[in-house]
Tab-separated table of C-alpha atoms in Angstrom:
chain	number	residue	atom	x	y	z
A	34	MET	CA	4.209	7.917	13.117
A	35	GLU	CA	7.670	6.176	13.023
A	36	SER	CA	9.615	9.293	14.362
A	37	ARG	CA	7.224	9.688	17.421
A	38	ALA	CA	7.354	6.098	18.191
A	39	GLN	CA	10.980	6.571	18.884
A	40	VAL	CA	10.977	9.610	20.539
A	41	CYS	CA	8.801	7.676	23.006
A	42	ALA	CA	11.326	4.376	23.003
A	43	ALA	CA	14.749	6.226	23.031
A	44	ALA	CA	13.054	8.261	26.629
A	45	SER	CA	12.085	4.823	28.152
A	46	PHE	CA	15.168	2.975	27.400
A	47	GLY	CA	16.846	4.839	29.451
A	48	VAL	CA	16.313	4.289	32.697
A	49	VAL	CA	15.064	-0.023	32.125
A	50	ALA	CA	18.849	-0.856	29.891
A	51	LEU	CA	20.471	0.664	33.374
A	52	ILE	CA	18.828	-1.748	35.537
A	53	VAL	CA	18.763	-4.993	32.480
A	54	LEU	CA	22.912	-3.814	32.704
A	55	LEU	CA	23.177	-3.953	36.004
A	56	ASP	CA	21.390	-7.752	36.658
A	57	ILE	CA	23.879	-9.151	34.116
A	58	SER	CA	26.808	-11.578	34.996
A	59	GLY	CA	29.442	-10.167	34.585
A	60	ALA	CA	28.254	-6.207	33.695
A	61	ARG	CA	31.656	-4.926	34.001
A	62	ALA	CA	32.657	-6.035	30.945
A	63	GLU	CA	29.436	-5.540	29.098
A	64	MET	CA	28.559	-2.056	30.173
A	65	PRO	CA	31.346	0.123	27.803
A	66	LEU	CA	29.780	-1.978	24.948
A	67	ALA	CA	25.935	-2.535	26.485
A	68	ALA	CA	25.683	1.063	26.199
A	69	LYS	CA	26.154	2.088	22.689
A	70	CYS	CA	22.987	1.188	22.289
A	71	ASN	CA	20.639	4.187	23.952
A	72	ALA	CA	24.282	6.273	23.999
A	73	VAL	CA	23.790	10.101	23.058
A	74	GLY	CA	27.443	10.749	21.080
A	75	ASN	CA	28.569	10.515	17.518
A	76	LEU	CA	28.560	6.906	17.069
A	77	SER	CA	28.391	4.557	14.341
A	78	VAL	CA	25.112	2.517	13.666
A	79	ASP	CA	27.046	-0.564	13.247
A	80	ASP	CA	28.629	0.139	16.920
A	81	ARG	CA	25.000	0.748	17.918
A	82	ILE	CA	23.395	-2.150	16.662
A	83	ALA	CA	26.835	-3.984	18.352
A	84	GLY	CA	25.388	-2.405	21.758
A	85	CYS	CA	22.160	-2.923	21.398
A	86	THR	CA	22.735	-6.892	20.308
A	87	ALA	CA	24.941	-7.457	23.834
A	88	ILE	CA	21.638	-6.421	25.973
A	89	ILE	CA	19.855	-9.100	23.440
A	90	GLN	CA	22.206	-11.486	23.754
A	91	ALA	CA	22.672	-10.853	27.955
A	92	ALA	CA	19.578	-11.328	28.733
A	93	THR	CA	17.675	-14.708	29.949
A	94	GLY	CA	14.295	-13.786	27.604
A	95	MET	CA	12.523	-10.877	26.399
A	96	GLN	CA	12.560	-8.095	29.675
A	97	GLN	CA	10.921	-5.242	28.619
A	98	GLY	CA	14.330	-3.892	28.675
A	99	VAL	CA	15.336	-6.038	26.071
A	100	VAL	CA	12.034	-5.415	23.927
A	101	MET	CA	13.205	-1.698	23.585
A	102	ALA	CA	16.624	-2.344	22.751
A	103	ARG	CA	15.025	-4.901	19.484
A	104	PHE	CA	13.248	-1.864	19.158
A	105	ARG	CA	16.254	0.210	18.551
A	106	ARG	CA	18.010	-2.248	16.821
A	107	ALA	CA	15.475	-2.186	14.289
A	108	MET	CA	15.347	0.935	14.092
A	109	PHE	CA	19.260	1.111	13.103
A	110	TYR	CA	18.922	-1.681	11.103
A	111	ARG	CA	16.456	0.068	8.632
A	112	GLN	CA	18.814	3.301	8.561
A	113	LYS	CA	21.512	0.432	7.336
A	114	GLY	CA	19.223	-0.881	4.958
A	115	GLU	CA	19.324	-3.989	6.369
A	116	VAL	CA	15.581	-4.809	6.194
A	117	ASP	CA	14.703	-8.629	6.524
A	118	LEU	CA	17.172	-8.114	10.131
A	119	ALA	CA	14.509	-5.329	10.910
A	120	ILE	CA	11.716	-7.318	10.343
A	121	ALA	CA	13.019	-10.624	12.188
A	122	ASP	CA	13.551	-8.241	14.943
A	123	TYR	CA	10.151	-6.786	15.043
A	124	ASP	CA	8.608	-10.666	14.770
A	125	GLN	CA	10.574	-11.788	18.165
A	126	ILE	CA	8.756	-9.103	19.305
A	127	ILE	CA	5.383	-9.494	18.351
A	128	GLU	CA	5.806	-13.313	19.195
A	129	ARG	CA	6.244	-12.694	22.944
A	130	ASP	CA	3.775	-10.247	22.971
A	131	PRO	CA	1.232	-9.932	19.704
A	132	GLY	CA	-1.123	-7.207	21.497
A	133	ASN	CA	2.408	-4.687	20.464
A	134	VAL	CA	1.056	-1.784	17.905
A	135	ASN	CA	4.240	-0.323	17.817
A	136	ALA	CA	5.814	-3.388	16.275
A	137	ARG	CA	3.323	-3.988	13.980
A	138	LEU	CA	3.023	-0.461	12.456
A	139	TYR	CA	7.061	-0.351	11.876
A	140	ARG	CA	6.080	-4.093	10.211
A	141	ALA	CA	3.975	-2.939	8.254
A	142	SER	CA	5.743	-0.212	7.482
A	143	ILE	CA	8.433	-2.424	5.890
A	144	HIS	CA	5.982	-4.952	4.452
A	145	VAL	CA	4.720	-1.377	2.191
A	146	GLN	CA	8.793	-0.743	1.537
A	147	ARG	CA	8.944	-4.189	0.848
A	148	ARG	CA	5.893	-3.949	-1.854
A	149	ASP	CA	4.057	-6.656	0.584
A	150	ASN	CA	0.655	-5.753	0.305
A	151	GLU	CA	-0.886	-7.848	1.832
A	152	ALA	CA	1.190	-8.381	4.547
A	153	ALA	CA	1.167	-4.695	5.624
A	154	LEU	CA	-2.610	-5.150	5.291
A	155	ALA	CA	-2.739	-7.783	8.348
A	156	ASP	CA	-0.333	-6.198	10.228
A	157	TYR	CA	-2.708	-2.551	9.704
A	158	ASP	CA	-5.814	-5.214	10.058
A	159	LYS	CA	-4.848	-6.200	13.161
A	160	VAL	CA	-3.853	-3.027	14.777
A	161	ILE	CA	-7.098	-1.593	13.996
A	162	GLU	CA	-8.503	-4.596	15.870
A	163	LEU	CA	-6.045	-4.215	19.030
A	164	ASP	CA	-6.990	-0.310	19.401
A	165	PRO	CA	-9.490	1.259	17.124
A	166	ARG	CA	-8.849	4.392	17.900
A	167	ASN	CA	-5.095	4.338	16.471
A	168	THR	CA	-4.979	6.797	14.174
A	169	TYR	CA	-1.898	5.700	12.383
A	170	GLY	CA	-3.757	1.818	11.835
A	171	TYR	CA	-6.211	4.363	9.521
A	172	LEU	CA	-3.759	5.818	7.711
A	173	GLY	CA	-1.986	3.258	6.598
A	174	ARG	CA	-4.747	0.897	5.344
A	175	ALA	CA	-5.848	3.529	3.886
A	176	ARG	CA	-2.474	4.371	2.053
A	177	LEU	CA	-3.118	0.292	0.953
A	178	TYR	CA	-6.558	0.910	-0.450
A	179	LEU	CA	-5.914	4.100	-2.323
A	180	LYS	CA	-3.925	1.487	-5.283
A	181	ASP	CA	-7.404	-0.143	-5.668
A	182	ASP	CA	-10.339	0.821	-3.790
A	183	VAL	CA	-10.504	4.206	-3.194
A	184	ASP	CA	-14.405	4.205	-1.109
A	185	ARG	CA	-12.438	2.990	1.327
A	186	ALA	CA	-9.880	4.233	1.098
A	187	ILE	CA	-11.622	7.558	1.623
A	188	ALA	CA	-13.706	5.439	4.479
A	189	ASP	CA	-10.574	4.535	6.369
A	190	TYR	CA	-9.443	8.682	6.257
A	191	ASP	CA	-12.754	9.814	7.855
A	192	ARG	CA	-12.370	6.986	10.372
A	193	ALA	CA	-8.871	8.378	10.874
A	194	LEU	CA	-10.372	12.631	11.048
A	195	LEU	CA	-13.234	11.345	13.163
A	196	ILE	CA	-10.558	10.508	16.119
A	197	HIS	CA	-8.133	13.788	15.148
A	198	PRO	CA	-9.724	15.781	12.966
A	199	ASP	CA	-6.677	18.201	12.557
A	200	ASN	CA	-4.870	15.390	11.009
A	201	VAL	CA	-2.709	17.084	7.935
A	202	HIS	CA	-1.807	13.485	6.222
A	203	ALA	CA	-5.368	12.155	7.149
A	204	ARG	CA	-6.833	15.473	4.601
A	205	ILE	CA	-3.833	15.433	1.887
A	206	GLY	CA	-5.028	10.677	1.545
A	207	ARG	CA	-8.005	11.967	1.713
A	208	SER	CA	-7.775	14.510	-1.150
A	209	PHE	CA	-6.138	12.705	-3.044
A	210	ALA	CA	-9.104	9.828	-2.796
A	211	TYR	CA	-11.523	12.165	-3.318
A	212	GLU	CA	-9.542	13.980	-6.386
A	213	THR	CA	-9.096	9.873	-8.149
A	214	LYS	CA	-12.214	9.736	-8.341
A	215	GLY	CA	-12.643	12.651	-10.321
A	216	GLU	CA	-14.535	15.014	-7.429
A	217	SER	CA	-11.662	17.775	-7.130
A	218	ASN	CA	-13.920	20.312	-5.314
A	219	ARG	CA	-14.241	17.919	-2.482
A	220	ALA	CA	-9.794	17.520	-3.020
A	221	LEU	CA	-9.137	21.003	-3.066
A	222	ALA	CA	-11.741	21.603	0.299
A	223	ASP	CA	-9.495	19.371	1.987
A	224	CYS	CA	-5.722	20.865	0.570
A	225	ALA	CA	-7.248	24.457	1.587
A	226	ARG	CA	-8.161	22.281	5.174
A	227	ALA	CA	-4.601	21.143	5.493
A	228	ILE	CA	-3.321	24.571	5.256
A	229	GLU	CA	-5.208	26.014	6.767
A	230	ILE	CA	-4.333	23.468	10.087
A	231	GLY	CA	-0.586	24.053	9.427
A	232	PRO	CA	0.439	27.955	7.002
A	233	ASP	CA	3.483	27.413	7.541
A	234	HIS	CA	4.109	23.917	6.636
A	235	TRP	CA	4.536	23.078	2.699
A	236	ILE	CA	2.415	20.041	2.737
A	237	GLY	CA	-0.595	21.828	2.048
A	238	GLN	CA	0.653	24.052	-0.673
A	239	VAL	CA	1.791	21.045	-2.313
A	240	CYS	CA	-1.795	19.913	-1.657
A	241	ARG	CA	-3.427	22.277	-3.350
A	242	GLY	CA	-0.907	23.138	-6.457
A	243	ASP	CA	-1.329	19.861	-7.859
A	244	ILE	CA	-5.410	19.993	-7.396
A	245	TYR	CA	-4.454	23.123	-9.615
A	246	LEU	CA	-2.811	21.306	-11.869
A	247	ALA	CA	-4.928	18.845	-12.524
A	248	ARG	CA	-7.315	21.551	-13.470
A	249	GLY	CA	-5.915	23.042	-15.506
A	250	GLN	CA	-5.010	26.207	-13.956
A	251	ILE	CA	-1.132	26.772	-14.600
A	252	ASP	CA	-0.786	30.017	-12.401
A	253	LEU	CA	-1.910	28.977	-9.211
A	254	ALA	CA	-0.430	25.827	-9.077
A	255	LEU	CA	3.376	27.409	-9.615
A	256	ALA	CA	2.054	30.176	-7.022
A	257	ASP	CA	1.368	26.936	-4.691
A	258	PHE	CA	4.465	25.361	-5.456
A	259	ASP	CA	6.397	28.291	-5.265
A	260	ARG	CA	5.584	29.000	-1.077
A	261	ALA	CA	5.853	25.443	-0.918
A	262	VAL	CA	9.245	25.819	-1.679
A	263	GLU	CA	9.636	28.710	0.066
A	264	ARG	CA	8.782	27.129	3.059
A	265	SER	CA	10.566	23.637	2.464
A	266	SER	CA	13.919	23.865	0.924
A	267	LYS	CA	14.880	19.799	2.110
A	268	ASP	CA	11.737	18.041	0.136
A	269	PRO	CA	12.055	17.511	-3.479
A	270	ARG	CA	8.635	17.262	-3.552
A	271	PRO	CA	7.956	20.993	-4.104
A	272	TYR	CA	10.617	21.206	-6.526
A	273	ILE	CA	9.426	18.497	-8.515
A	274	GLY	CA	5.643	20.499	-8.580
A	275	ARG	CA	7.734	23.105	-10.130
A	276	ALA	CA	9.043	21.114	-12.550
A	277	ARG	CA	6.112	19.688	-13.345
A	278	VAL	CA	4.281	23.338	-14.276
A	279	PHE	CA	7.154	23.674	-16.294
A	280	GLN	CA	6.941	20.569	-17.846
A	281	VAL	CA	2.965	21.605	-18.859
A	282	ARG	CA	4.363	25.017	-20.405
A	283	GLY	CA	7.029	23.540	-22.500
A	284	ASP	CA	9.512	25.172	-20.158
A	285	LEU	CA	11.659	22.190	-20.304
A	286	GLY	CA	14.873	24.269	-19.032
A	287	LYS	CA	13.565	25.493	-15.438
A	288	ALA	CA	12.191	21.608	-15.011
A	289	LEU	CA	14.709	20.019	-15.665
A	290	SER	CA	16.324	22.987	-13.416
A	291	ASN	CA	14.224	21.956	-10.493
A	292	LEU	CA	14.798	18.569	-10.793
A	293	ASP	CA	18.416	19.249	-10.635
A	294	LEU	CA	17.578	20.093	-7.156
A	295	ALA	CA	14.817	17.586	-6.192
A	296	ILE	CA	17.134	14.970	-7.210
A	297	GLU	CA	20.376	16.706	-5.207
A	298	ILE	CA	17.805	16.613	-2.192
A	299	ASN	CA	16.655	12.962	-2.615
A	300	PRO	CA	19.245	10.963	-4.797
A	301	ASN	CA	18.127	8.027	-5.316
A	302	ASN	CA	14.695	8.764	-5.316
A	303	PRO	CA	13.551	6.224	-8.623
A	304	ALA	CA	10.458	8.912	-9.509
A	305	ILE	CA	12.565	11.807	-9.891
A	306	HIS	CA	14.921	10.119	-12.167
A	307	ARG	CA	12.321	9.104	-13.966
A	308	LEU	CA	10.733	11.807	-14.462
A	309	ARG	CA	13.755	13.628	-15.306
A	310	GLY	CA	13.922	10.805	-18.232
A	311	VAL	CA	10.881	11.870	-19.175
A	312	VAL	CA	11.603	15.195	-20.070
A	313	HIS	CA	14.809	14.344	-21.783
A	314	PHE	CA	13.191	12.378	-23.899
A	315	GLN	CA	10.597	15.542	-24.531
A	316	SER	CA	13.646	17.458	-24.759
A	317	GLY	CA	15.055	15.779	-27.295
A	318	HIS	CA	18.397	14.406	-25.050
A	319	LEU	CA	18.216	10.830	-25.520
A	320	THR	CA	21.321	10.087	-23.997
A	321	GLU	CA	20.983	11.477	-20.583
A	322	ALA	CA	17.330	10.176	-20.872
A	323	LEU	CA	19.136	7.141	-21.195
A	324	ALA	CA	21.351	7.681	-17.910
A	325	ASP	CA	18.113	8.963	-16.216
A	326	LEU	CA	15.504	6.220	-16.839
A	327	ARG	CA	18.495	3.126	-16.381
A	328	ARG	CA	19.749	4.321	-13.015
A	329	SER	CA	15.385	5.166	-12.421
A	330	ASN	CA	15.435	1.023	-13.013
A	331	GLU	CA	18.358	0.138	-11.164
A	332	LEU	CA	16.578	1.839	-7.842
A	333	ASP	CA	13.384	0.209	-8.914
A	334	ARG	CA	13.294	-2.530	-11.434
A	335	LYS	CA	9.765	-3.175	-10.762
A	336	ASP	CA	7.952	-0.125	-12.033
A	337	ALA	CA	6.451	-0.472	-15.051
A	338	TYR	CA	5.924	2.893	-16.124
A	339	THR	CA	9.725	2.981	-15.771
A	340	GLN	CA	10.371	-0.102	-18.053
A	341	LEU	CA	8.087	1.430	-20.294
A	342	TRP	CA	9.843	5.634	-21.000
A	343	PHE	CA	13.299	3.103	-21.018
A	344	ASP	CA	11.783	1.141	-23.817
A	345	LEU	CA	10.901	3.706	-25.702
A	346	ALA	CA	14.843	5.866	-25.171
A	347	GLN	CA	16.308	2.432	-26.690
A	348	ARG	CA	14.181	2.093	-29.610
A	349	LYS	CA	14.604	5.910	-30.436
A	350	SER	CA	18.816	5.583	-30.074
A	351	GLY	CA	18.599	2.865	-31.369
A	352	SER	CA	20.043	1.477	-28.677
A	353	GLY	CA	17.554	-1.754	-28.463
A	354	SER	CA	15.130	-2.952	-26.001
A	355	GLU	CA	15.696	-4.949	-22.329
A	356	LEU	CA	12.030	-4.302	-22.190
A	357	SER	CA	11.335	-9.073	-22.798
A	358	GLU	CA	13.982	-9.407	-19.689
A	359	ALA	CA	12.063	-6.796	-17.049
A	360	ALA	CA	9.070	-7.941	-18.242
A	361	LYS	CA	9.077	-10.484	-15.591
A	362	LEU	CA	9.721	-8.822	-12.560
A	363	ILE	CA	6.299	-6.661	-14.002
A	364	ASP	CA	3.123	-7.296	-12.016
A	365	PRO	CA	0.980	-9.149	-14.899
A	366	SER	CA	-2.327	-8.022	-12.871
A	367	ARG	CA	-2.076	-3.966	-13.287
A	368	TRP	CA	-1.550	-1.646	-15.187
A	369	PRO	CA	-0.240	-1.009	-16.808
A	370	ALA	CA	1.640	-3.998	-17.523
A	371	PRO	CA	-1.025	-4.313	-20.361
A	372	ILE	CA	0.749	-1.631	-22.271
A	373	VAL	CA	3.784	-3.462	-21.383
A	374	ARG	CA	2.170	-6.382	-23.237
A	375	PHE	CA	1.216	-4.319	-26.862
A	376	PHE	CA	5.065	-2.812	-26.585
A	377	LEU	CA	6.525	-7.025	-26.489
A	378	GLY	CA	3.843	-7.566	-29.523
A	379	GLU	CA	2.043	-9.802	-27.331
A	380	ILE	CA	-1.447	-8.094	-27.464
A	381	SER	CA	-3.486	-5.882	-30.006
A	382	PHE	CA	-4.426	-2.122	-29.428
A	383	GLU	CA	-8.161	-3.615	-29.083
A	384	ALA	CA	-7.208	-5.412	-26.508
A	385	LEU	CA	-5.266	-3.184	-24.732
A	386	LEU	CA	-8.111	-0.844	-24.726
A	387	LYS	CA	-9.994	-3.533	-23.536
A	388	SER	CA	-7.767	-4.077	-20.655
A	389	ALA	CA	-7.885	-0.250	-19.724
A	390	GLN	CA	-11.580	-0.529	-18.639
A	391	ASP	CA	-12.454	-0.059	-15.461
A	392	ASN	CA	-15.309	-0.222	-13.136
A	393	SER	CA	-14.363	3.537	-12.374
A	394	THR	CA	-15.333	6.111	-15.273
A	395	GLN	CA	-12.101	8.335	-14.468
A	396	LYS	CA	-9.767	5.559	-14.081
A	397	THR	CA	-11.085	3.770	-17.010
A	398	ARG	CA	-10.174	7.228	-18.699
A	399	GLU	CA	-7.547	8.064	-17.397
A	400	GLN	CA	-5.726	4.235	-18.461
A	401	VAL	CA	-7.431	4.664	-22.598
A	402	CYS	CA	-5.878	7.795	-22.461
A	403	GLU	CA	-2.260	6.464	-21.563
A	404	ALA	CA	-2.810	3.435	-24.110
A	405	ASN	CA	-3.344	6.057	-26.594
A	406	PHE	CA	-0.147	8.104	-25.491
A	407	TYR	CA	2.263	4.694	-25.306
A	408	ALA	CA	0.619	3.221	-28.837
A	409	GLY	CA	1.101	7.028	-30.081
A	410	GLU	CA	4.718	6.497	-28.911
A	411	LEU	CA	5.244	3.555	-29.999
A	412	ALA	CA	3.601	3.928	-34.110
A	413	LEU	CA	6.028	7.590	-34.778
A	414	GLU	CA	8.219	5.482	-36.336
A	415	GLN	CA	6.132	3.351	-38.750
A	416	GLU	CA	2.939	4.715	-39.017
A	417	ALA	CA	2.923	8.580	-38.603
A	418	ASP	CA	-1.016	9.422	-40.111
A	419	GLN	CA	-1.414	6.593	-36.364
A	420	ALA	CA	0.890	7.892	-34.143
A	421	VAL	CA	-0.980	11.388	-34.819
A	422	ARG	CA	-4.261	9.909	-34.117
A	423	LEU	CA	-3.444	8.325	-31.247
A	424	LEU	CA	-1.080	11.712	-29.522
A	425	ARG	CA	-3.579	13.533	-30.138
A	426	ALA	CA	-6.720	11.472	-27.797
A	427	ALA	CA	-4.103	11.393	-25.619
A	428	ALA	CA	-3.376	15.503	-25.295
A	429	ASP	CA	-7.396	15.633	-25.640
A	430	GLU	CA	-8.131	12.904	-22.434
A	431	CYS	CA	-4.965	13.005	-20.868
A	432	PRO	CA	-5.055	14.759	-17.293
A	433	LYS	CA	-2.645	18.185	-16.707
A	434	ARG	CA	-0.964	15.835	-14.640
A	435	PHE	CA	0.218	12.817	-16.229
A	436	VAL	CA	3.023	13.203	-17.962
A	437	GLU	CA	2.353	11.960	-20.186
A	438	TRP	CA	-0.167	14.768	-21.459
A	439	ALA	CA	2.863	17.182	-21.918
A	440	ALA	CA	4.712	14.545	-23.395
A	441	ALA	CA	2.055	13.981	-26.352
A	442	LYS	CA	1.302	18.062	-26.449
A	443	ALA	CA	5.625	18.227	-27.241
A	444	GLU	CA	5.274	15.363	-29.871
A	445	LEU	CA	2.429	17.155	-31.897
A	446	HIS	CA	3.942	19.706	-31.590
A	447	LYS	CA	6.925	18.514	-33.479
A	448	LEU	CA	5.379	16.357	-36.026
A	449	GLU	CA	3.069	19.843	-36.677
A	450	THR	CA	5.281	21.934	-37.275
A	451	LYS	CA	7.445	19.097	-39.334
A	452	PRO	CA	8.247	20.488	-42.525
A	453	GLY	CA	5.923	19.490	-44.749
A	454	SER	CA	3.533	17.986	-42.316
A	455	ASP	CA	-0.118	18.074	-43.272
A	456	SER	CA	-1.516	17.778	-40.274
A	457	ARG	CA	-4.195	19.989	-38.947
A	458	PRO	CA	-2.971	22.723	-36.580
A	459	MET	CA	-2.686	21.638	-33.230
A	460	GLN	CA	-5.426	22.820	-30.657
């Protein structure tokens, strides 16, 4: 979405910027700086921002050239990670032109990045109101609905596909929504269609590989992830998919090798560091697990799953717990916040199970599986029998695509092969 709009902005800006520059008093002195906003060549982001700023400050109103300069400057601010300044530029554009759809789409994407979903939803709603056939508005809103209202997400993906039947991203998103509802056949059909639409692209293969993994069809999943790696060596997701397959298989060395490659591609992705930390934890490499989980925590301090795994690794290594302080940043209204409260001793296991209940049978099963797993991990040091019972329940109920399933199986294997263990063999 963004790259297409940015290309259009760049193409149109070349003409209007020149007109604006020629109208500016004393333009001869300003032109070298202002020209940097859209110049071709090896210029720093700061130079480009300065060039756009020169155009904006020299103008007396919000001419079209100034609007384009604000679009460009916002793009450069985002490249620097200065999203507040980018939002300020989009705010100025929208204040002058409330019907500017592109500015609202860009601003919504930043709100999503900042986890301000309410503000993002307001922008996507306005985009759809202004342009009922705007595919990007429906796709953006659907991604937000996926968190809490899968049926509304599916409805928006349906609308996007009515407008653009061959939209791969709508197919992929709807596939995830169907899988969340437990409708794996529909999910698989959308992945297959995505592969038909873009046979040379990796995203459809990853989509289908995820479904096969969830179904426990491990060989088929690995084959799809392997094909995706062949098609893209510059995206971490195919490597993450392969790592998850190897984790399920218990081949943790290969899982770690693939995660190493994924982190080389995207070193600042907190989810990849968390997954590698989980695999190190599963391998018994607590020093490495702590390092990865701490890095994941530094990159995203609001992720409750990272906090749970980090706390488990700290407890097991005897390095103390930081969860009480970290919990202050976690949204208490969203799962798995109740598990955090259980870890802190604020609620009982019975209350935790009650919190795991949801209107969706599928979601209830998944949340109960997680409650059993994390409670089982916590019980390992004090109540071995209770830990085995809980971990076995997690292994029985968790979907195979969940890292908790593989981790539960691994813990049970350690417990049931431990000398003197009288637990029944793992099925």
